[in-house]
PDB file of C-alpha atoms in Angstrom:
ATOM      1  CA  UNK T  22     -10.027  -2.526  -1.988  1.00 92.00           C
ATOM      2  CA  UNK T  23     -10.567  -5.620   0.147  1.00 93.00           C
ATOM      3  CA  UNK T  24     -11.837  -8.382  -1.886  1.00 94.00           C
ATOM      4  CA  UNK T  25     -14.228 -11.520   0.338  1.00 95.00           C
ATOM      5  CA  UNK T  26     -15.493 -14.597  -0.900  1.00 93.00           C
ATOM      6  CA  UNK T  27     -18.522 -16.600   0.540  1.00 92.00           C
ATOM      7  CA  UNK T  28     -17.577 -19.627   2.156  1.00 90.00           C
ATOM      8  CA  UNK T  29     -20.753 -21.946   3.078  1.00 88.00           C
ATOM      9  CA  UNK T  30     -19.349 -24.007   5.387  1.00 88.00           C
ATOM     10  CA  UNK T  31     -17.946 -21.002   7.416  1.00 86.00           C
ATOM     11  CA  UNK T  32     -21.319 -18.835   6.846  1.00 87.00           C
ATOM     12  CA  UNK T  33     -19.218 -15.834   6.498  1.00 89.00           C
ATOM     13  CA  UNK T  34     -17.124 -14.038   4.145  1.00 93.00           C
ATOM     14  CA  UNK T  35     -13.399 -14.448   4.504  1.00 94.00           C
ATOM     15  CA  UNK T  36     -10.056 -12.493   3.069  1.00 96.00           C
ATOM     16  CA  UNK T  37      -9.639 -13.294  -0.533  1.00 96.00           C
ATOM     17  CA  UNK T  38      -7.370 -10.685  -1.997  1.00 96.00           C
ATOM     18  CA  UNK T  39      -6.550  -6.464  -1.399  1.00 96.00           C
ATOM     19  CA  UNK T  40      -6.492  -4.819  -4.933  1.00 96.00           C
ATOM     20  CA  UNK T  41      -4.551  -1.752  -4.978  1.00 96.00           C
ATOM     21  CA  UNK T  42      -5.846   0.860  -8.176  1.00 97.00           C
ATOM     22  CA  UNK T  43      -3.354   3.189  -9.504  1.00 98.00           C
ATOM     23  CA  UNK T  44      -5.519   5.475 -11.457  1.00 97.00           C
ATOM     24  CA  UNK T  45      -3.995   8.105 -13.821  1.00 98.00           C
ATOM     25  CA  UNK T  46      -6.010  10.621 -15.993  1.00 98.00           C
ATOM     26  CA  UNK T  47      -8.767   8.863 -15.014  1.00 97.00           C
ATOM     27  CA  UNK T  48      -7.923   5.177 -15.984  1.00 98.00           C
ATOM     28  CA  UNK T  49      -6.882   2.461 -14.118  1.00 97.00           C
ATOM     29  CA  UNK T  50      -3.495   2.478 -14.924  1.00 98.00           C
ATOM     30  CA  UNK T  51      -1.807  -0.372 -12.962  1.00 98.00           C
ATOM     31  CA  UNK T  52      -3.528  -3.118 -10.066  1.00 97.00           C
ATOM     32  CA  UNK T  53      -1.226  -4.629  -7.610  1.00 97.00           C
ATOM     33  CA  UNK T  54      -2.857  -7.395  -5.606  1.00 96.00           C
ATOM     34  CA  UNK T  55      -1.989  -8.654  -2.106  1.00 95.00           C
ATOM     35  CA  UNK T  56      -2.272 -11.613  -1.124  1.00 95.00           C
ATOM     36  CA  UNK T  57      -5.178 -12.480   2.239  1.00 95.00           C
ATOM     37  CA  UNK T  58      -2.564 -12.268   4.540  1.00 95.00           C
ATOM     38  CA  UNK T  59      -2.395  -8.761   4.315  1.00 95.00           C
ATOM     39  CA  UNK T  60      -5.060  -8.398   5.568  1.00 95.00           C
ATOM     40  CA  UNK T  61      -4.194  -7.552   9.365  1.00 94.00           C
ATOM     41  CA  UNK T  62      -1.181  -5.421   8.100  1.00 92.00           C
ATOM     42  CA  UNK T  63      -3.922  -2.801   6.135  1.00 89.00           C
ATOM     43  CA  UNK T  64      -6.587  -3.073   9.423  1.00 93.00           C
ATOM     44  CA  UNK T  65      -9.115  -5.043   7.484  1.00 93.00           C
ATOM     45  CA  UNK T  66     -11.943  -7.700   8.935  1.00 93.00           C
ATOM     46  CA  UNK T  67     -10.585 -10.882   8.891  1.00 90.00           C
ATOM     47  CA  UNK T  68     -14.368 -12.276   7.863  1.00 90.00           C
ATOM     48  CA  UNK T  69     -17.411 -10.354   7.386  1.00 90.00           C
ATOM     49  CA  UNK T  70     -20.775 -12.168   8.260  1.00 82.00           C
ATOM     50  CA  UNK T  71     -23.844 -12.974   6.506  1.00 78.00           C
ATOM     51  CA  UNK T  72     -26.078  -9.821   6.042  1.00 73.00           C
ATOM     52  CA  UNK T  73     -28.753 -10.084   8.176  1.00 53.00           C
ATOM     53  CA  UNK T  74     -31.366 -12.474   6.680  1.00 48.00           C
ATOM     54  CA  UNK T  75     -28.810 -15.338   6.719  1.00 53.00           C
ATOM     55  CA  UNK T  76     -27.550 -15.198   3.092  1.00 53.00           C
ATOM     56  CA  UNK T  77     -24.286 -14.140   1.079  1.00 51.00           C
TER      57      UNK T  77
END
């Protein structure tokens, strides 16, 4: 999962962290986080924008 945080100044969302769920008998079981500059290697946005009326 691809985690974003607002960032005002840029108007726009930007890479925060990729959580990883390992999920056994229906539990997470384990999280292993990656660190935003991941992001290209998993083919995620590197920002997403404002929705469209302008706001986070």
């Amino acid at each position: 999962m691809g985690c974003y945080h607002w960032l005002e100044g840029e108007g726009a969302y930007l890479p925060l962290t990729i959580d990883v769920l390992r999920v056994a008998d229906g539990k997470v079981a384990e999280i292993t986080t990656f660190h935003a500059d991941q992001f290209p290697r998993f083919d995620l946005p590197e920002g997403l924008p404002a929705d469209e009326r302008g706001t986070a």
